[in-house]
Coordinates of C-alpha atoms in Angstrom, one line a residue:
Chain A
M1 CA 4.8 24.2 32.5
D2 CA 3.1 26.6 30.5
M3 CA 4.7 25.1 27.5
F4 CA 3.4 21.7 28.7
L5 CA -0.2 23.1 28.7
Q6 CA -0.1 25.1 25.4
L7 CA 1.3 21.9 23.9
L8 CA -1.5 19.7 25.6
V9 CA -4.5 22.2 24.3
I10 CA -3.0 22.0 20.7
G11 CA -2.8 18.4 21.0
L12 CA -6.4 18.1 22.1
A13 CA -7.5 20.2 19.1
V14 CA -5.4 18.2 16.8
G15 CA -6.6 15.3 18.4
S16 CA -10.4 16.1 18.4
I17 CA -9.8 15.9 14.4
Y18 CA -8.1 12.8 14.5
A19 CA -11.0 11.5 16.5
L20 CA -13.4 12.7 14.1
V21 CA -11.7 11.4 10.8
A22 CA -11.0 7.9 12.9
L23 CA -14.5 7.8 13.7
G24 CA -15.4 7.6 9.9
F25 CA -12.8 4.9 9.7
V26 CA -14.1 2.9 12.3
L27 CA -17.8 3.5 11.3
I28 CA -16.6 1.6 8.0
Y29 CA -14.7 -1.1 9.6
K30 CA -17.3 -2.0 12.2
S31 CA -20.2 -2.1 9.6
S32 CA -18.7 -3.8 6.6
D33 CA -15.3 -5.2 7.7
A34 CA -13.7 -2.8 5.2
I35 CA -10.5 -0.8 5.7
N36 CA -10.7 2.6 4.0
F37 CA -7.1 3.7 3.1
A38 CA -8.7 6.2 1.0
Q39 CA -9.9 8.2 4.4
G40 CA -7.5 10.9 3.8
E41 CA -8.7 11.6 0.1
F42 CA -12.2 11.9 1.2
L43 CA -10.9 14.4 3.5
L44 CA -9.1 16.3 0.8
V45 CA -11.8 16.1 -1.8
G46 CA -14.2 17.6 0.7
T47 CA -11.7 20.3 1.8
Y48 CA -11.1 21.4 -1.6
V49 CA -15.0 21.4 -2.7
C50 CA -15.5 23.6 0.3
L51 CA -12.7 25.9 -0.5
T52 CA -13.7 26.3 -4.2
L53 CA -17.5 27.0 -3.5
I54 CA -16.4 29.9 -0.9
T55 CA -13.6 31.5 -3.2
A56 CA -14.8 30.8 -6.5
Y57 CA -18.6 31.0 -6.2
N58 CA -18.8 33.4 -3.3
I59 CA -21.0 31.5 -1.0
P60 CA -20.8 32.1 2.5
F61 CA -19.1 29.6 4.9
L62 CA -22.1 27.9 6.5
P63 CA -23.9 27.4 3.2
A64 CA -20.8 26.3 1.3
L65 CA -20.1 23.6 4.3
L66 CA -23.4 22.3 4.0
L67 CA -23.2 21.8 0.2
T68 CA -19.8 20.4 1.0
L69 CA -21.4 17.8 3.3
L70 CA -24.1 17.0 0.8
F71 CA -21.5 16.5 -1.8
S72 CA -19.3 14.4 0.4
A73 CA -22.4 12.0 1.3
L74 CA -23.1 11.5 -2.4
L75 CA -19.4 10.9 -3.1
G76 CA -19.4 8.4 -0.1
L77 CA -22.7 6.6 -1.7
V78 CA -21.2 6.5 -5.4
V79 CA -17.8 5.1 -3.9
E80 CA -19.5 2.2 -1.9
R81 CA -21.8 1.3 -4.8
M82 CA -18.8 1.2 -7.6
V83 CA -15.9 0.4 -6.1
L84 CA -16.4 -1.3 -2.5
R85 CA -19.5 -3.4 -3.2
P86 CA -17.8 -6.0 -5.3
F87 CA -15.3 -6.8 -2.3
I88 CA -17.7 -7.6 0.3
G89 CA -16.4 -11.1 1.6
E90 CA -13.1 -11.0 -0.6
P91 CA -9.8 -11.4 1.2
V92 CA -8.5 -8.8 3.1
I93 CA -5.6 -8.0 0.6
S94 CA -8.1 -7.1 -2.3
M95 CA -10.0 -5.0 0.1
I96 CA -6.9 -3.2 1.3
M97 CA -5.5 -2.8 -2.3
A98 CA -8.9 -1.5 -3.6
T99 CA -9.1 1.2 -1.1
I100 CA -5.4 2.1 -1.9
G101 CA -6.2 2.1 -5.5
L102 CA -9.4 4.6 -4.9
S103 CA -6.9 6.7 -3.1
S104 CA -4.6 6.9 -5.7
F105 CA -7.6 7.4 -8.1
M106 CA -9.0 10.4 -6.0
A107 CA -5.5 11.8 -5.2
G108 CA -5.1 12.0 -8.8
C109 CA -8.4 13.9 -9.6
V110 CA -7.7 16.2 -6.7
H111 CA -4.2 17.1 -8.6
L112 CA -6.0 17.2 -11.8
F113 CA -8.6 19.9 -10.7
W114 CA -7.1 21.7 -7.9
G115 CA -3.3 21.6 -8.6
T116 CA -0.6 21.1 -6.1
D117 CA -0.1 24.7 -4.7
T118 CA -1.0 25.4 -1.1
Q119 CA -4.1 27.4 -1.0
V120 CA -5.2 29.6 1.8
F121 CA -8.5 28.9 3.3
P122 CA -10.4 32.4 3.6
K123 CA -10.8 33.3 7.2
V124 CA -13.7 31.8 8.9
F125 CA -12.9 32.1 12.4
P126 CA -11.7 35.6 14.4
D127 CA -7.5 35.8 14.2
T128 CA -7.5 37.1 17.8
P129 CA -6.1 34.6 20.2
V130 CA -7.7 33.5 23.2
Q131 CA -6.4 33.5 26.8
I132 CA -7.1 30.8 28.9
G133 CA -5.2 31.0 32.1
P134 CA -1.5 30.7 31.0
V135 CA -2.2 29.6 27.7
V136 CA -3.0 31.4 24.6
V137 CA -4.7 29.6 22.1
A138 CA -5.8 30.3 18.6
Q139 CA -9.6 30.6 18.1
V140 CA -9.4 27.8 15.3
Y141 CA -8.4 25.3 17.7
L142 CA -11.2 26.1 20.2
W143 CA -13.8 25.9 17.4
S144 CA -12.6 22.7 16.0
L145 CA -12.7 21.4 19.6
L146 CA -16.0 22.6 20.2
T147 CA -17.6 21.5 16.7
V148 CA -15.8 18.0 17.0
L149 CA -17.5 17.4 20.3
A150 CA -20.7 18.7 19.1
L151 CA -20.6 16.3 16.3
L152 CA -19.2 13.4 18.5
A153 CA -22.5 13.8 20.9
V154 CA -24.6 14.3 17.8
F155 CA -23.4 10.7 16.5
T156 CA -23.6 9.2 19.7
L157 CA -27.2 10.4 19.9
F158 CA -27.7 9.2 16.3
F159 CA -26.4 5.7 17.0
K160 CA -28.3 5.2 20.4
Y161 CA -31.7 6.3 19.2
S162 CA -32.2 6.8 15.5
K163 CA -33.7 3.9 13.6
M164 CA -30.8 3.8 11.0
G165 CA -28.3 4.2 13.8
I166 CA -29.6 1.1 15.3
A167 CA -29.7 -0.7 12.1
M168 CA -26.1 0.2 11.8
R169 CA -25.1 -1.2 15.1
A170 CA -27.1 -4.1 14.5
T171 CA -25.4 -4.9 11.2
A172 CA -21.8 -4.4 12.7
D173 CA -22.8 -6.8 15.5
D174 CA -24.1 -9.7 13.2
Q175 CA -24.7 -9.4 9.5
Q176 CA -26.9 -12.3 9.1
A177 CA -29.0 -11.9 12.2
A178 CA -29.5 -8.1 10.9
L179 CA -30.5 -9.4 7.4
S180 CA -32.8 -11.8 8.9
M181 CA -34.7 -9.0 10.8
G182 CA -35.4 -7.3 7.8
I183 CA -32.7 -4.7 7.9
S184 CA -31.1 -3.8 4.6
V185 CA -27.4 -4.3 5.0
K186 CA -26.9 -2.6 1.3
K187 CA -28.7 0.5 2.8
V188 CA -26.6 0.4 5.8
F189 CA -23.0 0.1 4.0
A190 CA -24.3 3.1 1.7
A191 CA -25.0 5.0 4.7
T192 CA -22.0 4.2 6.7
W193 CA -19.7 5.4 3.9
A194 CA -21.9 8.6 3.5
I195 CA -21.4 9.4 7.1
S196 CA -17.8 8.5 6.8
A197 CA -17.2 11.0 4.2
I198 CA -19.2 13.5 5.9
V199 CA -17.1 13.5 9.0
S200 CA -13.9 13.3 7.0
A201 CA -15.0 16.4 4.9
V202 CA -15.6 18.1 8.5
G203 CA -12.3 17.2 9.6
G204 CA -10.6 18.3 6.4
V205 CA -12.4 21.8 6.3
L206 CA -11.2 22.2 9.9
L207 CA -7.7 21.4 9.3
G208 CA -7.8 23.4 6.3
N209 CA -8.2 26.5 8.6
I210 CA -5.3 25.5 10.8
N211 CA -2.9 24.6 8.1
G212 CA -4.1 25.9 4.7
V213 CA -5.0 23.3 2.0
N214 CA -2.7 21.3 0.0
S215 CA -2.3 17.4 -0.9
S216 CA -0.6 16.9 2.2
L217 CA -3.8 16.8 4.2
A218 CA -4.5 13.2 3.0
A219 CA -1.4 12.1 5.0
I220 CA -4.0 12.2 8.0
G221 CA -5.6 9.1 6.3
L222 CA -2.4 7.1 7.2
K223 CA -2.4 8.7 10.6
V224 CA -5.8 7.7 11.4
L225 CA -4.6 3.9 11.3
P226 CA -2.6 4.1 14.7
V227 CA -5.4 6.2 16.1
A228 CA -8.3 3.4 15.3
L229 CA -5.9 0.9 16.2
L230 CA -5.2 2.1 19.6
G231 CA -8.9 2.5 20.5
G232 CA -9.6 -0.8 19.0
L233 CA -10.6 -1.1 15.4
D234 CA -14.2 -1.7 16.0
S235 CA -15.1 0.6 19.0
V236 CA -16.6 4.1 18.4
P237 CA -15.8 5.5 21.8
G238 CA -12.2 3.9 21.3
A239 CA -11.7 6.0 18.1
I240 CA -12.6 9.2 20.1
V241 CA -10.3 8.2 22.9
G242 CA -7.6 7.3 20.7
G243 CA -7.7 10.3 18.7
F244 CA -7.3 12.5 21.6
I245 CA -4.4 10.5 23.2
I246 CA -2.4 10.2 19.7
G247 CA -2.8 13.9 19.4
I248 CA -1.5 15.0 22.7
L249 CA 1.4 12.3 22.4
E250 CA 2.1 13.8 19.0
S251 CA 2.0 17.6 20.2
L252 CA 4.2 16.8 23.2
A253 CA 6.7 14.8 21.5
G254 CA 7.0 17.3 18.8
G255 CA 7.5 20.0 21.5
Y256 CA 10.0 18.3 23.6
L257 CA 11.8 15.8 21.6
D258 CA 12.3 17.5 18.1
Q259 CA 15.5 19.3 19.3
Y260 CA 17.2 15.9 20.2
L261 CA 16.0 14.2 17.4
G262 CA 16.3 16.5 14.5
G263 CA 12.8 17.3 13.6
G264 CA 9.8 15.2 12.0
V265 CA 9.5 13.3 15.5
K266 CA 5.5 14.3 15.1
E267 CA 5.1 12.1 11.9
V268 CA 6.8 8.9 13.5
V269 CA 5.2 9.1 17.0
P270 CA 1.8 7.6 15.9
F271 CA 3.4 4.7 14.2
V272 CA 5.9 3.9 17.0
V273 CA 2.7 3.9 19.3
L274 CA 1.1 1.8 16.5
V275 CA 3.8 -0.9 16.9
L276 CA 3.7 -1.0 20.7
I277 CA 0.1 -1.6 20.7
L278 CA 0.2 -4.3 18.4
M279 CA 2.9 -5.9 20.5
L280 CA 1.2 -5.4 23.8
K281 CA -2.6 -5.2 22.9
P282 CA -3.6 -6.0 19.4
Y283 CA -7.2 -5.5 19.8
G284 CA -6.6 -2.0 21.3
L285 CA -8.2 -0.3 24.4
F286 CA -11.7 -1.1 23.7
G287 CA -11.8 -3.6 20.8
K288 CA -13.7 -6.8 20.6
R289 CA -11.1 -9.7 21.1
E290 CA -11.2 -12.1 17.8
I291 CA -11.3 -15.8 18.6
E292 CA -10.7 -18.0 16.0
R293 CA -12.5 -21.5 16.2
V294 CA -11.1 -24.3 13.9
Chain B
M20 CA 6.8 -38.8 -31.3
R21 CA 4.2 -36.3 -30.6
S22 CA 3.2 -33.7 -33.0
P23 CA 4.6 -30.4 -31.8
F24 CA 1.1 -28.8 -32.5
V25 CA -0.9 -31.2 -30.4
S26 CA -1.0 -30.1 -26.7
E27 CA -2.4 -31.8 -23.8
C28 CA -5.8 -30.8 -22.6
G29 CA -5.8 -32.0 -19.0
E30 CA -3.7 -33.4 -16.3
F31 CA -2.2 -36.7 -17.2
C32 CA 0.4 -37.4 -14.5
T33 CA 0.7 -40.8 -13.4
S34 CA 3.1 -40.5 -10.5
Y35 CA 3.8 -37.9 -7.7
R36 CA 7.1 -37.1 -9.2
A37 CA 5.5 -36.0 -12.7
D38 CA 3.0 -33.8 -11.0
M39 CA 5.8 -32.1 -9.3
A40 CA 7.9 -31.5 -12.2
L41 CA 8.8 -28.1 -13.2
Y42 CA 8.6 -28.7 -17.1
K43 CA 5.4 -31.4 -17.6
I44 CA 6.2 -32.0 -21.3
P45 CA 9.7 -31.3 -22.9
R46 CA 8.1 -28.7 -25.2
I47 CA 7.7 -26.3 -22.3
R48 CA 11.3 -26.6 -21.8
Y49 CA 12.1 -25.6 -25.0
R50 CA 9.8 -22.7 -24.8
V51 CA 11.3 -21.5 -21.4
Y52 CA 15.0 -21.5 -23.3
G53 CA 13.5 -19.8 -26.2
V54 CA 12.1 -16.8 -24.3
L55 CA 15.3 -16.7 -22.1
F56 CA 17.2 -16.6 -25.5
L57 CA 15.0 -13.7 -26.8
F58 CA 15.6 -11.9 -23.4
L59 CA 19.4 -12.3 -24.1
M60 CA 19.2 -11.1 -27.6
L61 CA 17.1 -8.0 -26.6
P62 CA 19.7 -5.3 -26.2
W63 CA 21.2 -6.1 -29.5
F64 CA 18.0 -5.1 -31.3
V65 CA 16.5 -2.3 -29.5
S66 CA 17.7 1.2 -28.4
E67 CA 19.8 2.0 -25.4
Y68 CA 16.7 3.5 -23.9
A69 CA 14.6 0.4 -24.3
T70 CA 17.4 -1.6 -22.7
S71 CA 17.2 0.7 -19.7
L72 CA 13.7 0.3 -19.4
A73 CA 14.3 -3.5 -19.5
T74 CA 16.9 -3.2 -16.9
L75 CA 14.1 -1.4 -14.6
C76 CA 11.8 -4.1 -15.3
A77 CA 14.1 -6.7 -14.4
I78 CA 15.2 -5.0 -11.0
A79 CA 11.4 -4.5 -10.2
S80 CA 10.7 -8.4 -11.0
I81 CA 13.2 -9.3 -8.5
G82 CA 11.6 -7.2 -5.9
A83 CA 8.2 -8.3 -6.8
I84 CA 9.1 -12.0 -6.9
G85 CA 10.5 -11.2 -3.4
L86 CA 7.1 -9.6 -2.3
N87 CA 5.1 -12.5 -3.7
I88 CA 7.0 -14.9 -1.8
L89 CA 5.7 -13.3 1.1
T90 CA 2.3 -12.1 0.1
G91 CA 1.2 -14.2 -2.5
F92 CA 2.5 -17.8 -1.2
T93 CA 2.6 -17.3 2.5
G94 CA -0.4 -14.8 2.6
Q95 CA 1.3 -12.3 5.1
I96 CA 0.5 -8.7 3.6
S97 CA 3.2 -6.3 3.8
I98 CA 3.2 -2.6 3.0
G99 CA 6.6 -2.0 3.9
V100 CA 8.5 -3.2 0.6
G101 CA 9.5 0.3 -0.2
A102 CA 11.3 0.5 3.1
F103 CA 13.0 -2.8 2.6
L104 CA 14.3 -1.8 -0.6
G105 CA 15.7 1.3 1.0
V106 CA 17.3 -0.9 3.6
G107 CA 18.8 -3.2 0.7
G108 CA 19.8 0.3 -1.0
Y109 CA 21.6 2.0 1.7
T110 CA 23.3 -1.0 3.1
S111 CA 25.2 -1.4 -0.5
A112 CA 25.8 2.2 -0.6
V113 CA 27.4 2.3 2.7
L114 CA 29.3 -0.9 2.3
T115 CA 30.5 0.3 -1.1
T116 CA 30.8 4.1 -0.8
T117 CA 31.8 4.4 2.8
W118 CA 33.6 1.3 3.7
G119 CA 35.0 0.7 0.2
L120 CA 34.0 -2.7 -0.2
S121 CA 33.4 -4.6 -3.7
F122 CA 29.9 -4.8 -5.0
W123 CA 30.1 -8.5 -5.2
I124 CA 30.4 -8.6 -1.4
A125 CA 28.1 -5.8 -0.8
L126 CA 25.1 -7.3 -2.9
P127 CA 24.9 -10.4 -0.9
L128 CA 25.2 -8.6 2.3
A129 CA 22.7 -6.0 1.4
G130 CA 20.2 -9.1 0.9
L131 CA 21.4 -10.5 4.2
V132 CA 20.8 -7.0 6.1
T133 CA 17.4 -6.6 4.5
A134 CA 16.4 -10.3 5.3
L135 CA 17.5 -9.7 9.1
V136 CA 15.5 -6.7 9.1
G137 CA 12.6 -8.2 7.4
A138 CA 12.6 -11.2 9.8
L139 CA 12.8 -8.8 12.7
F140 CA 9.4 -7.0 11.5
G141 CA 8.2 -10.3 10.8
I142 CA 8.1 -11.5 14.3
P143 CA 4.8 -9.7 15.1
S144 CA 3.2 -11.8 12.3
L145 CA 3.0 -14.7 14.7
R146 CA 0.4 -12.7 16.6
L147 CA -0.9 -10.4 14.0
K148 CA -3.1 -11.4 10.9
G149 CA -4.4 -9.7 7.9
L150 CA -5.3 -6.1 8.6
Y151 CA -3.3 -5.8 11.7
L152 CA -0.3 -7.1 10.0
A153 CA -0.6 -4.9 7.3
M154 CA -0.4 -2.0 10.0
A155 CA 2.5 -3.4 11.5
T156 CA 4.4 -3.3 8.2
L157 CA 3.0 0.2 7.6
A158 CA 4.5 1.3 10.6
A159 CA 7.8 -0.5 9.7
Q160 CA 7.6 1.6 6.4
V161 CA 7.2 4.7 8.4
I162 CA 9.9 4.0 11.0
I163 CA 12.6 3.0 8.7
L164 CA 12.1 5.9 6.5
Y165 CA 12.5 8.0 9.6
T166 CA 15.6 6.4 10.5
I167 CA 17.1 6.7 7.0
N168 CA 16.1 10.2 6.9
H169 CA 17.5 11.3 10.4
W170 CA 20.3 9.1 10.9
D171 CA 22.6 11.9 9.1
G172 CA 26.1 10.3 9.9
L173 CA 25.0 6.9 8.1
T174 CA 22.9 7.7 5.3
G175 CA 23.6 11.3 4.3
G176 CA 20.0 12.2 5.6
T177 CA 17.4 13.8 2.7
G178 CA 20.6 14.5 0.8
G179 CA 21.2 10.9 -0.2
M180 CA 24.0 8.9 -1.0
I181 CA 26.0 8.1 -4.3
L182 CA 26.9 5.0 -5.5
A183 CA 29.2 3.7 -8.3
R184 CA 28.6 1.1 -11.0
P185 CA 30.1 -2.3 -10.2
T186 CA 33.3 -3.7 -11.7
L187 CA 34.7 -7.1 -12.2
G188 CA 38.2 -7.2 -12.8
G189 CA 39.1 -4.6 -15.3
F190 CA 35.7 -4.5 -16.6
S191 CA 33.0 -1.8 -15.6
F192 CA 29.2 -2.2 -15.9
D193 CA 28.8 1.3 -17.1
S194 CA 27.1 0.5 -20.1
E195 CA 23.1 0.0 -20.4
M196 CA 23.9 -3.6 -22.0
S197 CA 26.2 -4.9 -19.3
Y198 CA 23.9 -3.9 -16.4
Y199 CA 21.0 -5.3 -18.2
Y200 CA 22.7 -8.7 -18.4
L201 CA 24.0 -8.3 -14.6
T202 CA 20.1 -7.9 -13.8
L203 CA 18.7 -10.4 -16.1
T204 CA 21.3 -13.1 -14.5
I205 CA 20.2 -12.3 -11.0
L206 CA 16.5 -12.3 -12.1
V207 CA 17.1 -15.7 -13.6
G208 CA 18.4 -16.8 -10.6
A209 CA 15.6 -15.6 -8.4
F210 CA 13.1 -17.1 -10.8
I211 CA 15.0 -20.5 -10.7
F212 CA 15.1 -20.5 -6.8
T213 CA 11.4 -19.1 -6.3
S214 CA 10.1 -21.8 -9.0
N215 CA 11.8 -24.7 -7.1
L216 CA 11.1 -23.2 -3.6
F217 CA 7.4 -24.3 -3.9
R218 CA 8.6 -27.7 -4.7
T219 CA 10.4 -28.2 -1.6
R220 CA 9.3 -28.7 2.1
T221 CA 9.5 -25.2 3.1
G222 CA 7.8 -23.7 0.0
R223 CA 4.9 -26.1 0.9
A224 CA 4.8 -25.0 4.3
F225 CA 4.5 -21.6 3.1
I226 CA 1.5 -22.3 1.1
A227 CA 0.0 -24.3 3.9
V228 CA 0.3 -21.2 6.2
R229 CA -1.3 -19.1 3.5
D230 CA -4.3 -21.8 3.0
R231 CA -5.1 -21.9 6.4
D232 CA -2.6 -21.2 9.2
L233 CA -4.2 -23.1 12.3
A234 CA -4.6 -26.0 10.2
A235 CA -0.9 -25.8 9.2
E236 CA -0.1 -25.9 12.8
V237 CA -2.5 -28.7 13.6
M238 CA -0.4 -30.7 10.9
G239 CA 3.1 -29.6 12.7
I240 CA 3.9 -26.9 10.8
N241 CA 6.1 -24.7 13.2
L242 CA 4.2 -21.5 12.3
F243 CA 6.6 -18.8 13.8
R244 CA 9.5 -20.5 11.9
Y245 CA 7.9 -20.7 8.9
K246 CA 6.5 -17.1 8.9
V247 CA 9.7 -15.5 9.9
L248 CA 11.5 -17.5 7.3
A249 CA 9.1 -16.1 4.8
F250 CA 9.8 -12.7 5.8
A251 CA 13.3 -13.4 5.4
I252 CA 13.7 -14.9 2.1
S253 CA 11.2 -12.4 0.9
S254 CA 13.3 -9.4 2.1
F255 CA 16.4 -10.9 0.7
F256 CA 15.2 -10.5 -2.7
V257 CA 13.7 -7.1 -2.1
G258 CA 17.1 -6.0 -0.7
L259 CA 18.8 -7.5 -3.6
A260 CA 16.5 -5.3 -5.9
G261 CA 16.9 -2.0 -3.6
A262 CA 20.9 -2.6 -4.0
L263 CA 20.5 -3.0 -7.9
M264 CA 18.2 -0.2 -8.2
G265 CA 20.9 1.9 -6.2
H266 CA 23.9 1.0 -8.2
Y267 CA 21.8 1.5 -11.3
T268 CA 20.8 5.0 -10.8
M269 CA 23.9 5.6 -8.9
V270 CA 22.2 7.8 -6.4
I271 CA 19.8 7.1 -3.7
S272 CA 17.8 9.3 -1.4
P273 CA 14.8 8.4 1.2
E274 CA 12.2 9.5 -1.5
H275 CA 13.0 6.8 -3.5
F276 CA 11.4 4.4 -1.1
D277 CA 8.4 6.1 0.4
I278 CA 4.8 4.3 0.9
G279 CA 4.3 5.1 -2.9
V280 CA 7.0 2.5 -4.0
S281 CA 5.7 -0.1 -1.6
I282 CA 2.1 0.4 -3.1
E283 CA 3.3 0.2 -6.4
Y284 CA 5.2 -3.1 -5.8
L285 CA 1.9 -4.5 -3.8
A286 CA 0.1 -3.5 -7.4
M287 CA 2.6 -5.5 -9.2
I288 CA 1.9 -8.7 -7.6
L289 CA -1.8 -7.9 -7.5
I290 CA -2.0 -7.2 -11.1
G291 CA 0.4 -10.0 -12.0
G292 CA -1.2 -12.5 -9.9
L293 CA -0.9 -13.5 -6.2
G294 CA 1.0 -16.8 -5.9
S295 CA 2.4 -16.7 -9.3
V296 CA 6.4 -16.4 -9.9
V297 CA 5.8 -15.7 -13.7
G298 CA 2.8 -13.1 -12.6
S299 CA 5.3 -11.1 -10.6
I300 CA 7.4 -10.4 -13.6
F301 CA 4.3 -9.7 -15.6
G302 CA 3.2 -7.2 -13.1
A303 CA 6.5 -5.7 -12.3
V304 CA 6.6 -5.1 -16.2
F305 CA 3.5 -3.8 -16.4
I306 CA 3.5 -1.4 -13.6
T307 CA 7.0 -0.1 -14.7
L308 CA 6.1 0.5 -18.4
L309 CA 2.7 1.9 -17.7
P310 CA 3.9 5.7 -16.8
V311 CA 6.4 5.3 -20.0
V312 CA 3.4 4.4 -22.3
L313 CA 1.4 6.9 -20.7
R314 CA 3.9 9.3 -21.3
E315 CA 4.1 8.5 -25.0
L316 CA 0.4 8.7 -25.1
I317 CA 0.5 12.0 -23.7
D318 CA 3.0 13.5 -26.0
I319 CA 0.7 12.2 -28.8
V320 CA -2.2 14.2 -27.4
T321 CA -0.3 17.2 -26.5
V322 CA -0.4 18.5 -30.2
Y323 CA -4.2 18.7 -29.6
L324 CA -4.4 19.4 -26.0
P325 CA -1.2 21.4 -25.2
Q326 CA -2.0 21.5 -21.4
A327 CA -1.9 17.7 -21.3
T328 CA 1.7 17.5 -20.2
E329 CA 1.4 19.3 -17.1
H330 CA -1.2 17.0 -15.8
F331 CA 1.2 14.0 -16.4
G332 CA 1.4 13.2 -12.6
A333 CA -2.1 13.7 -11.8
L334 CA -3.1 11.4 -14.7
R335 CA -0.7 8.8 -13.9
Q336 CA -2.2 8.4 -10.2
M337 CA -5.5 8.3 -11.6
I338 CA -4.9 5.7 -14.1
F339 CA -2.8 3.6 -11.7
G340 CA -5.6 3.8 -9.2
A341 CA -8.3 2.9 -11.7
I342 CA -6.2 -0.3 -13.2
V343 CA -5.6 -1.6 -9.8
I344 CA -9.5 -1.6 -9.0
V345 CA -10.4 -2.7 -12.3
F346 CA -7.9 -5.5 -12.2
L347 CA -9.5 -6.4 -8.6
I348 CA -13.0 -6.4 -9.6
Y349 CA -12.7 -8.2 -13.1
E350 CA -9.3 -10.3 -12.9
P351 CA -8.6 -10.9 -9.2
E352 CA -6.1 -13.5 -10.4
G353 CA -4.4 -11.1 -12.4
L354 CA -2.1 -11.2 -15.7
A355 CA -0.9 -14.7 -14.9
K356 CA -4.5 -16.0 -14.8
M357 CA -5.1 -14.1 -18.2
W358 CA -2.0 -15.7 -19.8
R359 CA -3.3 -19.4 -18.5
N360 CA -6.7 -18.3 -20.0
F361 CA -5.0 -17.5 -23.4
K362 CA -3.3 -20.5 -23.5
D363 CA -6.0 -22.9 -22.5
S364 CA -8.2 -21.4 -25.4
C365 CA -5.1 -21.9 -27.7
K366 CA -5.2 -25.7 -26.8
L367 CA -8.9 -26.2 -27.2
W368 CA -9.1 -23.9 -30.3
P369 CA -11.1 -24.1 -32.7
F370 CA -13.4 -26.2 -30.4
S371 CA -13.8 -24.1 -27.6
Y372 CA -16.2 -25.7 -25.7

């Protein structure tokens, strides 16, 4: 039972990061129908920038994080303008391949500037583990869970009350209607990419604190797909719920099944879930069902 | 007798039969034979190294033609080619190395097994479209690779498997030149099959499914049958390519078939031209030779910038990504379209308006 709770808590913490990154993914899909296969690389770039600011320029963690977020937002804007805008309304495969090309390009840049060795994130959170009932948890996990929950709350409020948030929801709902109401769809797309890059960077910094920083962090970009699909590709609450479910499933499967199946179950479980969802409920838990009219 | 220097400047077919012909005018037939002859003569004039590159290009072309049947002609996106190559390679490895079967039996069987696996993963394509299908094939990639990695008893796990070069009678395909001819023969076969496929009922149905699957269904095309068939035919060629690759490198391990390979193959057909058989070959050659050319360039630059060599991997990734994006933005129909444009401008030259 203790092991179960332990795995559950770790799953929750990792799942919260998945939820955050999936949020960025879903935002882009919802507003511009674009699928971002480069989400993992956005995360990677953000993490490395933050790391460099802290270690090479000796900036304290919080200001460094703020600078990173600023940088990520700019990166998102530039990428949207340079790469994605020509593909609005193009076939799905062009969009998929363009973001795959983008991810390859960004991964190459990261290798070029930062090499491939694993780097350790300087300690931000205290080392001493916390005891909650029978479960012992590293503080990093708790902090990441809290950060993510806070961010998710902020974004919920943002979408509900701010002008930009409402404009984004309107665009996602019906692009033409939004245009005719005087919403600048271009600005909305730009903002979406900026926000998506920001949440990825936060996710990356948290993951970097847990696992150390190397290019394998970008693999999360692929894991986000099952998460987003489980929740429904165009549903923000879905991304959050999906993130937690996948995180917990992954952690439990890793804990209980690894010994029978020879390790690495964690990596494959999200994709088995993905196949099951696609077969049983292709539009996920909360996704909008597409109806094709001839 | 028409002058060999005058070419047609439009469509002048007067019957459906003429419109469907593979060679619209006799000259094209001779040109194709000429190109084939050049490729047959190639290994006699270039070094062993160049021959080995040509072999790799030919193997990649077979796989790219396979993927193009599925993605370019039938419109079903697949991000799982890497794993299907793996299925082909490992099937052949198990059949020849473990069970001791002949290569000539193992090669078609590798294709058939891959076709079966491909058809299996093609079944969801009835309900899923575009993005959702891409994700299903991505899942196929991860799950198949996991199976290969962990089914130690059959596949040797992460250690991989050893294969032998094929033999025919007393002759062994050990030399670069002999293996080149083997792959070239299979490539020509694949090329002829695919070019003709799209003149048949089945191929036409594939194109109809791509253009608008609902309309195709209304016109009486059995969507399920043709989508699964497209997956099977496509995977057959991909499996052949995987097996040929395995017997060429003589060792296979899971990392030869990871998601990066799937992406490379997708890039091949996009850069070559979706829905073009010749384009698949252009793209395969382009993507296969890209790192080679880059390596040469870096060797030249190294004289001035000694640290350039260690950044080869990073630069390769960056340039690959950049080329994919640039092609998608400026020439979405790929090298095949560029080649067509070039031919058209030759036809009209010097009055190019």
